[in-house]
Short mmCIF file of C-alpha atoms (C1' of nucleotides) in Angstrom, two decimals:
data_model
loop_
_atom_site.label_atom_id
_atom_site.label_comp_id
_atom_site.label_asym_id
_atom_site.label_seq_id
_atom_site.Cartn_x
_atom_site.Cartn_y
_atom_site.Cartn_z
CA UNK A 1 0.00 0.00 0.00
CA UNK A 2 1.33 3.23 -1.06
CA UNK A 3 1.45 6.08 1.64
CA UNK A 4 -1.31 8.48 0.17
CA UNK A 5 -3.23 5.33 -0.05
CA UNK A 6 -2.59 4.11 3.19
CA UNK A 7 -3.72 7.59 4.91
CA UNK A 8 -6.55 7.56 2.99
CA UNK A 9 -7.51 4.94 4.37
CA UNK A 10 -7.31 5.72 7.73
CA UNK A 11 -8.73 9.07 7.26
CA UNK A 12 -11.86 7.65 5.90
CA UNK A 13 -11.81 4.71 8.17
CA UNK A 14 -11.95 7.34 10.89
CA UNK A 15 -14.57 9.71 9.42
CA UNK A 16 -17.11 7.40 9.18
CA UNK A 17 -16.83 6.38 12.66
CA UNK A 18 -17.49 10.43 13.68
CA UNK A 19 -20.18 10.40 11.01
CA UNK A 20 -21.88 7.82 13.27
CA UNK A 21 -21.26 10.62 15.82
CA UNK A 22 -22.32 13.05 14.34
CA UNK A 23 -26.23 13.34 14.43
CA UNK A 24 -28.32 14.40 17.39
CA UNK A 25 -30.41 11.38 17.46
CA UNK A 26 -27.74 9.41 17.67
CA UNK A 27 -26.05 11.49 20.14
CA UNK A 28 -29.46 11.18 22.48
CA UNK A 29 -29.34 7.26 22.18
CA UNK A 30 -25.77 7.21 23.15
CA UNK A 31 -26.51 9.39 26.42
CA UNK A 32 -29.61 6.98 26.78
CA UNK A 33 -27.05 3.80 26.76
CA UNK A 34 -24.81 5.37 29.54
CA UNK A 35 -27.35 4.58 31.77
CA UNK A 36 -27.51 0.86 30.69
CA UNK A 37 -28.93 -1.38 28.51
CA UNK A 38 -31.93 -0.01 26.36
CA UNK A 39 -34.37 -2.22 24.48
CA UNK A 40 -35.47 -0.06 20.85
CA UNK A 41 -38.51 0.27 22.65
CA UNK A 42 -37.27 1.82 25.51
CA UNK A 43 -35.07 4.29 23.36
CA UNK A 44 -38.51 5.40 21.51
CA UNK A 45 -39.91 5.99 25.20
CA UNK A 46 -37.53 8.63 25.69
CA UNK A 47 -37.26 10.02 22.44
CA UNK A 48 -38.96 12.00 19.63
CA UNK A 49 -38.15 8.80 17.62
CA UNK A 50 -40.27 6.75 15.13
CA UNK A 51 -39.38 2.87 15.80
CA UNK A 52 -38.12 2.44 12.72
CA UNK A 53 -35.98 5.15 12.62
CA UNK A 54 -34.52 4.60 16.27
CA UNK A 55 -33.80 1.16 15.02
CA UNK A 56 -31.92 2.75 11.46
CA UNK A 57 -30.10 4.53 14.04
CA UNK A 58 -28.80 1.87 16.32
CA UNK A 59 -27.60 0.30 13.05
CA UNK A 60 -25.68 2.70 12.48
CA UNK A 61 -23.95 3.17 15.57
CA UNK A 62 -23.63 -1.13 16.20
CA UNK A 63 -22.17 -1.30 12.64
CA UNK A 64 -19.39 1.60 13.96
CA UNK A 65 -18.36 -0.24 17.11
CA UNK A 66 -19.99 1.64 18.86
CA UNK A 67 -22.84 0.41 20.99
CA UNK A 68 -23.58 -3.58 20.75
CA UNK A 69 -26.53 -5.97 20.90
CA UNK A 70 -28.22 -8.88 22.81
CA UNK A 71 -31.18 -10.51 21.74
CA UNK A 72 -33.20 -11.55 24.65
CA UNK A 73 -37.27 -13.00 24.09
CA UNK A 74 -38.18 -10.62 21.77
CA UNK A 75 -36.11 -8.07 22.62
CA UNK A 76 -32.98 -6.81 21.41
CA UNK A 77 -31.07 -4.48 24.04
CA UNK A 78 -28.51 -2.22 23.04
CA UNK A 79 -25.66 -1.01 25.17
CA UNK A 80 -22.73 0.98 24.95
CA UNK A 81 -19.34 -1.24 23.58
CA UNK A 82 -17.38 -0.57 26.70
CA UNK A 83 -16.00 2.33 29.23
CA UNK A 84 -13.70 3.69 26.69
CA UNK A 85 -16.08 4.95 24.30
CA UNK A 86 -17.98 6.39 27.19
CA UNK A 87 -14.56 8.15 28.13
CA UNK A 88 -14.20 9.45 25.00
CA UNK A 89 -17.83 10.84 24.62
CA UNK A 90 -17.26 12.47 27.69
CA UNK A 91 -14.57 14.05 26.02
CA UNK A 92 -16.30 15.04 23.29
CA UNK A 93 -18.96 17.08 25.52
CA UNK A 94 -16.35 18.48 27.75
CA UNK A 95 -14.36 19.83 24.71
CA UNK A 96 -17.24 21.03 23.08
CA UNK A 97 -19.61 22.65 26.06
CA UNK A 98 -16.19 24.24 27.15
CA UNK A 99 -15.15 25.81 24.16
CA UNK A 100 -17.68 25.82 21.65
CA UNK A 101 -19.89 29.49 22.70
CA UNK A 102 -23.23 28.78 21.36
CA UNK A 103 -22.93 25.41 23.13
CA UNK A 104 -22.19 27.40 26.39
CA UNK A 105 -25.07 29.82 25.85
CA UNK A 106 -27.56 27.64 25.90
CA UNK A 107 -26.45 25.58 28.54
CA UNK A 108 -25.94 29.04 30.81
CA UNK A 109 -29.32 29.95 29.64
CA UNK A 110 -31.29 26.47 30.73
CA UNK A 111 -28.98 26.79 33.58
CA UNK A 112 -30.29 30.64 34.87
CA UNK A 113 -33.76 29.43 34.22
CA UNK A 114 -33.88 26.40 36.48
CA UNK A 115 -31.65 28.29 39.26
CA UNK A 116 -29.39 25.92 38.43
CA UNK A 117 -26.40 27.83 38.56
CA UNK A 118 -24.98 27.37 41.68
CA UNK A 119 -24.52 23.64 40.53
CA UNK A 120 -22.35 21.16 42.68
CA UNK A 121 -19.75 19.90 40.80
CA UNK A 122 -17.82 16.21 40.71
CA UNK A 123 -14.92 17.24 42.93
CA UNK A 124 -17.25 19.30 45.28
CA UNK A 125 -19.42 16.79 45.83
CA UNK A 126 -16.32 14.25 46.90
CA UNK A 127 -15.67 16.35 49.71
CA UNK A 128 -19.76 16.02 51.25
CA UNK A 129 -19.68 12.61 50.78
CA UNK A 130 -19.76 11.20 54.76
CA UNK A 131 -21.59 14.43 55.79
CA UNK A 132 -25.08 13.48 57.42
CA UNK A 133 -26.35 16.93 56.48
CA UNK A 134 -25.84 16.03 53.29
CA UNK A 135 -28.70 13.91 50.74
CA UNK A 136 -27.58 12.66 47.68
CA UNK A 137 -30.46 12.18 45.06
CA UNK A 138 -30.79 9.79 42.31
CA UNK A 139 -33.64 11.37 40.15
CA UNK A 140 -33.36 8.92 37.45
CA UNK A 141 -35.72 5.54 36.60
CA UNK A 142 -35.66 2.71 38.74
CA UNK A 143 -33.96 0.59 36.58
CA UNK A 144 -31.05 3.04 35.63
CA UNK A 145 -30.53 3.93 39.62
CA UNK A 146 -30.46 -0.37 39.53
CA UNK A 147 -28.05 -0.63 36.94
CA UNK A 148 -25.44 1.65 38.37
CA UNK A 149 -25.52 4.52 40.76
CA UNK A 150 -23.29 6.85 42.80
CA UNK A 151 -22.30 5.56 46.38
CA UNK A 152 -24.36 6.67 48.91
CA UNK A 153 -27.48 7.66 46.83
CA UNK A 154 -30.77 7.42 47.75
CA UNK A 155 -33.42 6.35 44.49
CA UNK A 156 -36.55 8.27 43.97
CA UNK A 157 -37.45 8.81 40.61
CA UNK A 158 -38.96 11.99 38.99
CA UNK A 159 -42.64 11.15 39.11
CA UNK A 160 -42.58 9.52 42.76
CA UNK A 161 -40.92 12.69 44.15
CA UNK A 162 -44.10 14.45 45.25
CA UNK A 163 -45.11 11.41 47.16
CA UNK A 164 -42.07 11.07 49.21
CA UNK A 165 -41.55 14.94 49.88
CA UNK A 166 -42.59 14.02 53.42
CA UNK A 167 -39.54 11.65 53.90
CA UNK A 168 -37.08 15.12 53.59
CA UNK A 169 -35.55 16.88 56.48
CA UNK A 170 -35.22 20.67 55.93
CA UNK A 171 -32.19 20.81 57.33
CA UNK A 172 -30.43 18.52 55.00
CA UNK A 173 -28.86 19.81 51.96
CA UNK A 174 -30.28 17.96 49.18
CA UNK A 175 -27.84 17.11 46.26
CA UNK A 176 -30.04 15.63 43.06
CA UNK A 177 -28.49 14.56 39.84
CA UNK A 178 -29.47 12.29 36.88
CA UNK A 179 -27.99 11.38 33.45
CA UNK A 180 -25.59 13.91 33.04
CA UNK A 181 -25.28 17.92 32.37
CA UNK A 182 -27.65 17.22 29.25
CA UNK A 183 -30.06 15.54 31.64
CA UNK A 184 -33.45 17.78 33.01
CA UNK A 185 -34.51 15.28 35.43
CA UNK A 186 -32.17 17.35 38.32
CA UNK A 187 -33.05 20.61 37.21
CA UNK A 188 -36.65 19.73 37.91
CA UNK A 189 -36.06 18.07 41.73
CA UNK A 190 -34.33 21.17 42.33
CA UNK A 191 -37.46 23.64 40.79
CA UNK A 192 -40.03 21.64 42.94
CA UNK A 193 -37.91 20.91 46.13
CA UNK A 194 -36.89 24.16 46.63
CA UNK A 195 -40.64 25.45 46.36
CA UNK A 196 -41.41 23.48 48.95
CA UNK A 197 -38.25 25.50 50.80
CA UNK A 198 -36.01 22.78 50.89
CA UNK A 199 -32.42 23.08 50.62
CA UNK A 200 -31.72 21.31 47.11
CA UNK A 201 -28.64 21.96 44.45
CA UNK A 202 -28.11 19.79 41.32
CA UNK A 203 -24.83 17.84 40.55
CA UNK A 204 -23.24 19.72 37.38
CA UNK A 205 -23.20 16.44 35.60
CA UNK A 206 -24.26 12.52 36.23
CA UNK A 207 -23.98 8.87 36.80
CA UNK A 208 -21.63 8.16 34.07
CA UNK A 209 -19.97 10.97 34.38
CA UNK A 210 -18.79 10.04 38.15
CA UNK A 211 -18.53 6.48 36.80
CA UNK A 212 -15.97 7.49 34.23
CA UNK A 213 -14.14 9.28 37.32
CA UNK A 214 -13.76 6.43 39.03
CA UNK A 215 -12.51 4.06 36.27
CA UNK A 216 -9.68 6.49 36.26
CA UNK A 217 -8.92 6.52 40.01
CA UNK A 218 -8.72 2.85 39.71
CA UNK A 219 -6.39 2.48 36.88
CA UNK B 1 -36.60 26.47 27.56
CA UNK B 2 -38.21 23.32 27.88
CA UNK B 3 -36.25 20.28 28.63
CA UNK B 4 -37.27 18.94 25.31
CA UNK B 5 -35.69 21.86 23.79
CA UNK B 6 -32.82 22.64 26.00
CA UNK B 7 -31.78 19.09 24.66
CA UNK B 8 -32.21 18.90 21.02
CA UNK B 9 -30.36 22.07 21.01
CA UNK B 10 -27.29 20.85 23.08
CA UNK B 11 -27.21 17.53 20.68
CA UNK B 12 -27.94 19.57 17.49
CA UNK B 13 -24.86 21.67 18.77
CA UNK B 14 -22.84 18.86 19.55
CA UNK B 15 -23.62 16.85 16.28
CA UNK B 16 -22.74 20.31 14.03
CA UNK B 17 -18.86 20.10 15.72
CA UNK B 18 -18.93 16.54 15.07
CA UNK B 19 -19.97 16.55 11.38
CA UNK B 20 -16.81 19.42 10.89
CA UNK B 21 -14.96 16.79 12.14
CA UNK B 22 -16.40 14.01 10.12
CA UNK B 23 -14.79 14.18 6.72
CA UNK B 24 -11.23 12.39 5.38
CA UNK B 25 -10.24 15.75 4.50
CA UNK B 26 -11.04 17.77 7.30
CA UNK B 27 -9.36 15.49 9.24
CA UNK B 28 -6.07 15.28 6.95
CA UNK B 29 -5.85 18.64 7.40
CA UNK B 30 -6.16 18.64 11.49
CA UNK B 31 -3.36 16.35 10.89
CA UNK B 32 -0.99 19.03 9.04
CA UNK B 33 -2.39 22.22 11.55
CA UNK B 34 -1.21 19.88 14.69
CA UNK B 35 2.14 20.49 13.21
CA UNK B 36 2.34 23.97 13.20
CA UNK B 37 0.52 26.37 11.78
CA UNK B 38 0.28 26.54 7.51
CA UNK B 39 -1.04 28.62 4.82
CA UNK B 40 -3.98 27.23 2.35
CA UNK B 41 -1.27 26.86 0.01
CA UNK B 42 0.58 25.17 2.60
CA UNK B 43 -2.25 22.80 2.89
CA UNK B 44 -3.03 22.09 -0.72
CA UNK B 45 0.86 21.02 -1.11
CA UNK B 46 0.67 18.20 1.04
CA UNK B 47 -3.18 17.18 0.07
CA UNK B 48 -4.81 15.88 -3.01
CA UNK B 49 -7.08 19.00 -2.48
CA UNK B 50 -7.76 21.79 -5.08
CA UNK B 51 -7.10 25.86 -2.99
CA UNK B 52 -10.87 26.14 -3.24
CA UNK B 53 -11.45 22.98 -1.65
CA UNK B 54 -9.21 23.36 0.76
CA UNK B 55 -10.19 26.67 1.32
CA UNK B 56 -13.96 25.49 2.20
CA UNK B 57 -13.01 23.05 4.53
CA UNK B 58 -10.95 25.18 6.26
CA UNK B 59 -14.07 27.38 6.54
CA UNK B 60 -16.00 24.70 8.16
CA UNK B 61 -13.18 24.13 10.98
CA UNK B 62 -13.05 27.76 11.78
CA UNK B 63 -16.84 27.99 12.11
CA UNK B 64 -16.96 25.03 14.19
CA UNK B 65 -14.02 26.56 16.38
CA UNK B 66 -11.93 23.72 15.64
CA UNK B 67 -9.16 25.84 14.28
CA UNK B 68 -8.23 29.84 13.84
CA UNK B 69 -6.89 31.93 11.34
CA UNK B 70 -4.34 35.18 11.33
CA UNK B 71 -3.40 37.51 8.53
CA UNK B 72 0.12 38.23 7.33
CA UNK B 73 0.64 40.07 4.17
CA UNK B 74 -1.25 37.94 1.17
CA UNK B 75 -1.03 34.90 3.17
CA UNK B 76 -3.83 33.16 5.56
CA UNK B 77 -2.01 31.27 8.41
CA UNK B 78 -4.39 28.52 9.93
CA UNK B 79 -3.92 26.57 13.36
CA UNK B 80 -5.50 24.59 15.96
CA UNK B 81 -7.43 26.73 18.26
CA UNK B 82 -5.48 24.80 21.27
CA UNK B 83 -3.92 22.36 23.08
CA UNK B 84 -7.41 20.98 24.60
CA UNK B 85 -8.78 20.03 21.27
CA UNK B 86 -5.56 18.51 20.29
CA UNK B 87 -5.55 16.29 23.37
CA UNK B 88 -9.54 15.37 22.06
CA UNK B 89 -8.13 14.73 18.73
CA UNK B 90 -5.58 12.07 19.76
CA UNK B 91 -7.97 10.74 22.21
CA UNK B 92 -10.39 10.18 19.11
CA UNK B 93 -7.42 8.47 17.05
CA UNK B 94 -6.54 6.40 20.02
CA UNK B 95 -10.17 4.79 20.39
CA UNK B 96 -10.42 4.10 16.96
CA UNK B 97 -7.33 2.51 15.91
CA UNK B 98 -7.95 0.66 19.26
CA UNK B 99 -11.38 -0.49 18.52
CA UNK B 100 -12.56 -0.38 14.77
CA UNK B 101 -11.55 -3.77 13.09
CA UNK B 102 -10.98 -2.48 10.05
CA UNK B 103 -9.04 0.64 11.03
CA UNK B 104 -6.57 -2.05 13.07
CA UNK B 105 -6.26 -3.89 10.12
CA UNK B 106 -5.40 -1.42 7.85
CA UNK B 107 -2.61 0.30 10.31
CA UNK B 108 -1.33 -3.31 10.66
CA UNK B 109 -1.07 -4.01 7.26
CA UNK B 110 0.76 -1.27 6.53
CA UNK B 111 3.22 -1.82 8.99
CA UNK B 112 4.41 -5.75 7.82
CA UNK B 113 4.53 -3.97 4.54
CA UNK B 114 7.06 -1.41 6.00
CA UNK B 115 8.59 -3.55 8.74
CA UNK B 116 7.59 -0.95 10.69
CA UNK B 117 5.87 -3.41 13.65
CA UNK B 118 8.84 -3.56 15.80
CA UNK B 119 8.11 0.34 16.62
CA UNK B 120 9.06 1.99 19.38
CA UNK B 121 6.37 3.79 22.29
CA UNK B 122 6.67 6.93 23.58
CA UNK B 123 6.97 5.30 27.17
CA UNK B 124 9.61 3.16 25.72
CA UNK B 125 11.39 6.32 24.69
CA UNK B 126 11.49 7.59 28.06
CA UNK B 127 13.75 4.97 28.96
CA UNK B 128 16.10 5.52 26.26
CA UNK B 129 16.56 9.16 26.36
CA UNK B 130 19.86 10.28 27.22
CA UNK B 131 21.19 7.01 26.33
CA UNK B 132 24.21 7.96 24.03
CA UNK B 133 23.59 4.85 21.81
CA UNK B 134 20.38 6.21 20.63
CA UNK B 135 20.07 8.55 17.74
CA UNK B 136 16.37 9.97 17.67
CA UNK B 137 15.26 11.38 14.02
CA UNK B 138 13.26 13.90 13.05
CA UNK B 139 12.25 13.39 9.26
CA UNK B 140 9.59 16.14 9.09
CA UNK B 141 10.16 19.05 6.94
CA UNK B 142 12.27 22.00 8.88
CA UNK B 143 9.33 24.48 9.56
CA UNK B 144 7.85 21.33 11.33
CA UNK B 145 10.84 20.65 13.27
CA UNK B 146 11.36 24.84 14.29
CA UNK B 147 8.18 25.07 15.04
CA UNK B 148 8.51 22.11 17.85
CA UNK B 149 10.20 19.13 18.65
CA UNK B 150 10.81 16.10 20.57
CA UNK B 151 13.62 16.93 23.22
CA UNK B 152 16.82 15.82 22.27
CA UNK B 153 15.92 15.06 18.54
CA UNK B 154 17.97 15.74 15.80
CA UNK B 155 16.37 17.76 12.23
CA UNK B 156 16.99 15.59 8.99
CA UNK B 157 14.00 16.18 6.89
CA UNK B 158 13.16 13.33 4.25
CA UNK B 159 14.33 14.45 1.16
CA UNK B 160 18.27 15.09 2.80
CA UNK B 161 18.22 11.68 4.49
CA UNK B 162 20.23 10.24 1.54
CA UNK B 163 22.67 12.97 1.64
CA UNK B 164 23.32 12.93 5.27
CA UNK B 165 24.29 9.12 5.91
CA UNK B 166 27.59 9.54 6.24
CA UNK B 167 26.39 11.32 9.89
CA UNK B 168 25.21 8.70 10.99
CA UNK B 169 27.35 5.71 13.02
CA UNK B 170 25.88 2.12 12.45
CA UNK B 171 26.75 1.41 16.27
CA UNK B 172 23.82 3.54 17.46
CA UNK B 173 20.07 2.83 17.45
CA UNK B 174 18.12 5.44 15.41
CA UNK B 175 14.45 5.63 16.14
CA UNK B 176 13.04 8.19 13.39
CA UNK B 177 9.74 10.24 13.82
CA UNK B 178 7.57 12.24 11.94
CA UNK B 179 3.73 13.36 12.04
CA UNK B 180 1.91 11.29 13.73
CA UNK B 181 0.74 7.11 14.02
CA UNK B 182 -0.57 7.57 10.08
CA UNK B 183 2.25 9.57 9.06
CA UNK B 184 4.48 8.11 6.44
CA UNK B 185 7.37 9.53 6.49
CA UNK B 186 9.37 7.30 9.00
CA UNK B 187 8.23 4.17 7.66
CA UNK B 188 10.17 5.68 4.46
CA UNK B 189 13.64 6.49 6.55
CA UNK B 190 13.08 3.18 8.82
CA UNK B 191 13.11 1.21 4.92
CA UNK B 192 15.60 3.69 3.62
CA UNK B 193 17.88 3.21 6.39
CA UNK B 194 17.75 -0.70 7.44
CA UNK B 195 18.30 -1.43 3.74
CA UNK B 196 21.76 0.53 4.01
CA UNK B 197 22.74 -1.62 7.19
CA UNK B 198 21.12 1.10 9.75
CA UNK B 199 19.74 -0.56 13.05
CA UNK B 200 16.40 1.81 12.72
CA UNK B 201 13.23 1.61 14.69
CA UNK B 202 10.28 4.01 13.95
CA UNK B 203 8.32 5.39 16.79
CA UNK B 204 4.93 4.56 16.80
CA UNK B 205 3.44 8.08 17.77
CA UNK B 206 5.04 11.58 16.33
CA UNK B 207 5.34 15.39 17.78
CA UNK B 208 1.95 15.71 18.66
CA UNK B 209 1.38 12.88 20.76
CA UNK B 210 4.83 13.78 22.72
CA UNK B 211 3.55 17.63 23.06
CA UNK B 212 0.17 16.24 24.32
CA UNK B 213 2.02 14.17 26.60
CA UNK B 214 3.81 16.46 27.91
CA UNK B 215 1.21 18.48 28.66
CA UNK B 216 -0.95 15.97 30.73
CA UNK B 217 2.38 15.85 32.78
CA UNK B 218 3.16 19.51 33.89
CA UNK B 219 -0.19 20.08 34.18
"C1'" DC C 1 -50.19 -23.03 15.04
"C1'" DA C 2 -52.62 -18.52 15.36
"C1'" DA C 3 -52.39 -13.97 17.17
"C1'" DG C 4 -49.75 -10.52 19.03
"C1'" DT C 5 -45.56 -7.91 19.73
"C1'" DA C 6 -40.73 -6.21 18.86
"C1'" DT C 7 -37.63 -5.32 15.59
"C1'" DT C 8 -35.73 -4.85 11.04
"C1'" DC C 9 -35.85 -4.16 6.10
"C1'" DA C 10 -36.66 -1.74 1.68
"C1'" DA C 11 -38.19 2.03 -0.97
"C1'" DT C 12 -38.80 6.78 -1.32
"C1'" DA C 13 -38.58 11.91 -1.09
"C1'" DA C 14 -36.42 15.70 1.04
"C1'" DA C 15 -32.47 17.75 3.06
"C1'" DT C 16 -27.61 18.21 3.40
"C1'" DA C 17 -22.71 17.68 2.14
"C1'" DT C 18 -19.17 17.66 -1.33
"C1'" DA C 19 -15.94 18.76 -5.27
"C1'" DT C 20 -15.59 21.48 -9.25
"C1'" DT C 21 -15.62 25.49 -11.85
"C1'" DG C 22 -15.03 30.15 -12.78
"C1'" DA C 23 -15.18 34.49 -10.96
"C1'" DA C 24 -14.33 38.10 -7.30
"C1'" DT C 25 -11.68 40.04 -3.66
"C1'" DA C 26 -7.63 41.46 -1.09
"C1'" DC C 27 -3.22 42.20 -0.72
"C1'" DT C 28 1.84 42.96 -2.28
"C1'" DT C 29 5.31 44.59 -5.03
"C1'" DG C 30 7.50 46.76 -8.73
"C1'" DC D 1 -1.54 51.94 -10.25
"C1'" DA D 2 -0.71 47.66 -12.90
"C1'" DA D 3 0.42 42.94 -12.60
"C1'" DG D 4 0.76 39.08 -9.89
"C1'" DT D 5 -0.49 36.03 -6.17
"C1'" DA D 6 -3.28 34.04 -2.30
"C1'" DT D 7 -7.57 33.34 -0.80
"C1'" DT D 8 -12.50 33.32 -0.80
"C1'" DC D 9 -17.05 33.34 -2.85
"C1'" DA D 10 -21.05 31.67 -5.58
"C1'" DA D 11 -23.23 28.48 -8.48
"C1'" DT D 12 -23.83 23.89 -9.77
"C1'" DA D 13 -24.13 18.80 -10.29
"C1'" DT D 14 -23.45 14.72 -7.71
"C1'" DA D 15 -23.44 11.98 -3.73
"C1'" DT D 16 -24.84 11.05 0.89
"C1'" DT D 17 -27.82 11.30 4.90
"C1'" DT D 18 -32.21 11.40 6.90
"C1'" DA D 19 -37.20 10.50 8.28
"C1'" DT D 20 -41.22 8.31 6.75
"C1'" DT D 21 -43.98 4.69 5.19
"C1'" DG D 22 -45.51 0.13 4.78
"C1'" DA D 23 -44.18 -4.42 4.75
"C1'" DA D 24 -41.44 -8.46 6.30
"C1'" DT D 25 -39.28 -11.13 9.80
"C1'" DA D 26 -38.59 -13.24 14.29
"C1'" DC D 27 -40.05 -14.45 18.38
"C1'" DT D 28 -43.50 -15.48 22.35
"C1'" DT D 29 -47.51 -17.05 24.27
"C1'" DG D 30 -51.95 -18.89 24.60
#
DNA sequence: CAAGTATTCAATAAATATATTGAATACTTG
DNA sequence: CAAGTATTCAATATATTTATTGAATACTTG
């Protein structure tokens, strides 16, 4: 193979794997397999998504190495090919929410709107971890808080919140967080929580996010 | 904003830096501009690409704040917009050589054909800096070289290589380096050298991925 | 095995991305 | 300021990507 060739190649090789990347549906099922396995029917469930089309995309992504499959009754549940890629997606969105401005504008807006600003991040949160003043919240469905959570969390999901309002202390400080920074699940505890005059703040980002974290500690 | 919203418009965001990063050429180019900064004729020498061409996707880069541009006299000088996206870049490259079959297969193939698979790391380097048998090459053209290079390398671009043999002693170990892990150039000194009795090693990696490296370190 | 459900496939139209061509612009230098 | 050079712009044809639709397949369960 000749060198022009040969980089060819690779260069195409590699675009076609950010092509895969490179749509917002895409990018929503990929946030949707951090939090486990999906069936297609569960993607739809959480998306704007046609079956057919969800199921177009996860072809895409599966045939890119990307996420993988397991057939199961008749199911097929997609997940995420391993912790790398959901290192380097991580990446991706800290790269691009950092440094890309219209990315940062409309995450500042969302952000002032919810009252969502003062935001506790990863490495803040490490140090209130042990505090008994301090609640951590897992917002997120059952089954995701199942799959994988942060130590020390505490499960109630978004629509069971109002019923268990009773089982808060005011005098805790309420931490909520759910998928990651993309995620409105938190921003929504925090709304109703603190109209009920609790103290509540949202983690800056999510499960995998904190999951990723720890890989890295461990390596 | 509604969460719905908020959403689409982060993804849609995300997706529009991903698709500027989703094309062969866009990417050779990245390539080049993580080598120093180059003019669009610059470019086009080292490319298959036409100026206008090049000149478009260079557009698409800047928009997408994947790269910047400065004036001096007739002459546009591109560059990477900084070290962070550089570090995403590699990381990128990394995961996919690592993962996609068929971009392992292709990298592999090309190095039986160069004899190139006995390469060197760059933690392997570490331990053979400062060792005064070792001769480390740098085979990329002399802007590339000025611009920055690996500490304690010596400046032989390509086309001199031939001339300058009688430098080099056959009792030391030359590892040669150029662009990058799908940069030529070294396989072609690594050939050009072992058939002339040389004991030559290539290193696996090039400039960037030492900057980067060095980097992560004094960080 | 019939009925029901989950998923995929295939065909299509619309939207988007790409390379090419031939200007147009901007700048330098004599 | 005229001639030359580097770069960008605009228009176009082609190729690719995308969502939609309706059907086909695969599997489960009664």
């Amino acid at each position: 193979m000749e060198g022009r060739e040969f980089k060819d190649a690779m260069y195409e090789g590699l675009a076609k794997m950010l092509k895969a990347l490179s749509n917002s549906a895409r990018l929503e099922i990929i946030e949707m397999l951090s939090q486990g396995e999906k069936s297609v029917e569960g993607i739809v469930q959480s998306t704007n998504l046609s079956v057919a089309n969800a199921s177009q995309h996860l072809q895409v992504l599966k045939n890119n190495n990307i996420i993988k499959s397991r057939k199961e009754k008749q199911y097929v549940f997609y997940s995420l090919v391993n912790d790398d890629f959901l290192a380097l997606y991580q990446h991706i969105i800290k790269y691009a929410v950092g440094e890309i401005a219209e990315l940062e504008k409309i995450m500042n807006r969302q952000r002032e709107d919810n009252k969502a600003l003062n935001a506790v991040s990863l490495d803040e949160l490490d140090t209130m971890i042990g505090d008994d003043h301090v609640l951590l919240l897992d917002v997120r469905p059952k089954t995701e808080f199942e799959f994988g959570h942060i130590t020390g969390a505490v499960s109630i999901p978004m629509n069971e919140l109002m019923a268990h309002l009773k089982d808060f202390s005011k005098d805790k400080e309420i931490i909520a967080y759910c998928r990651g920074p993309f995620c409105v699940l938190a921003d929504e505890a925090v709304k109703m929580l603190s109209e009920k005059g609790y103290k509540v703040r949202r983690l800056n980002e999510g499960y995998p996010e904190w999951k990723v974290k720890q890989l890295e500690i461990n390596k």
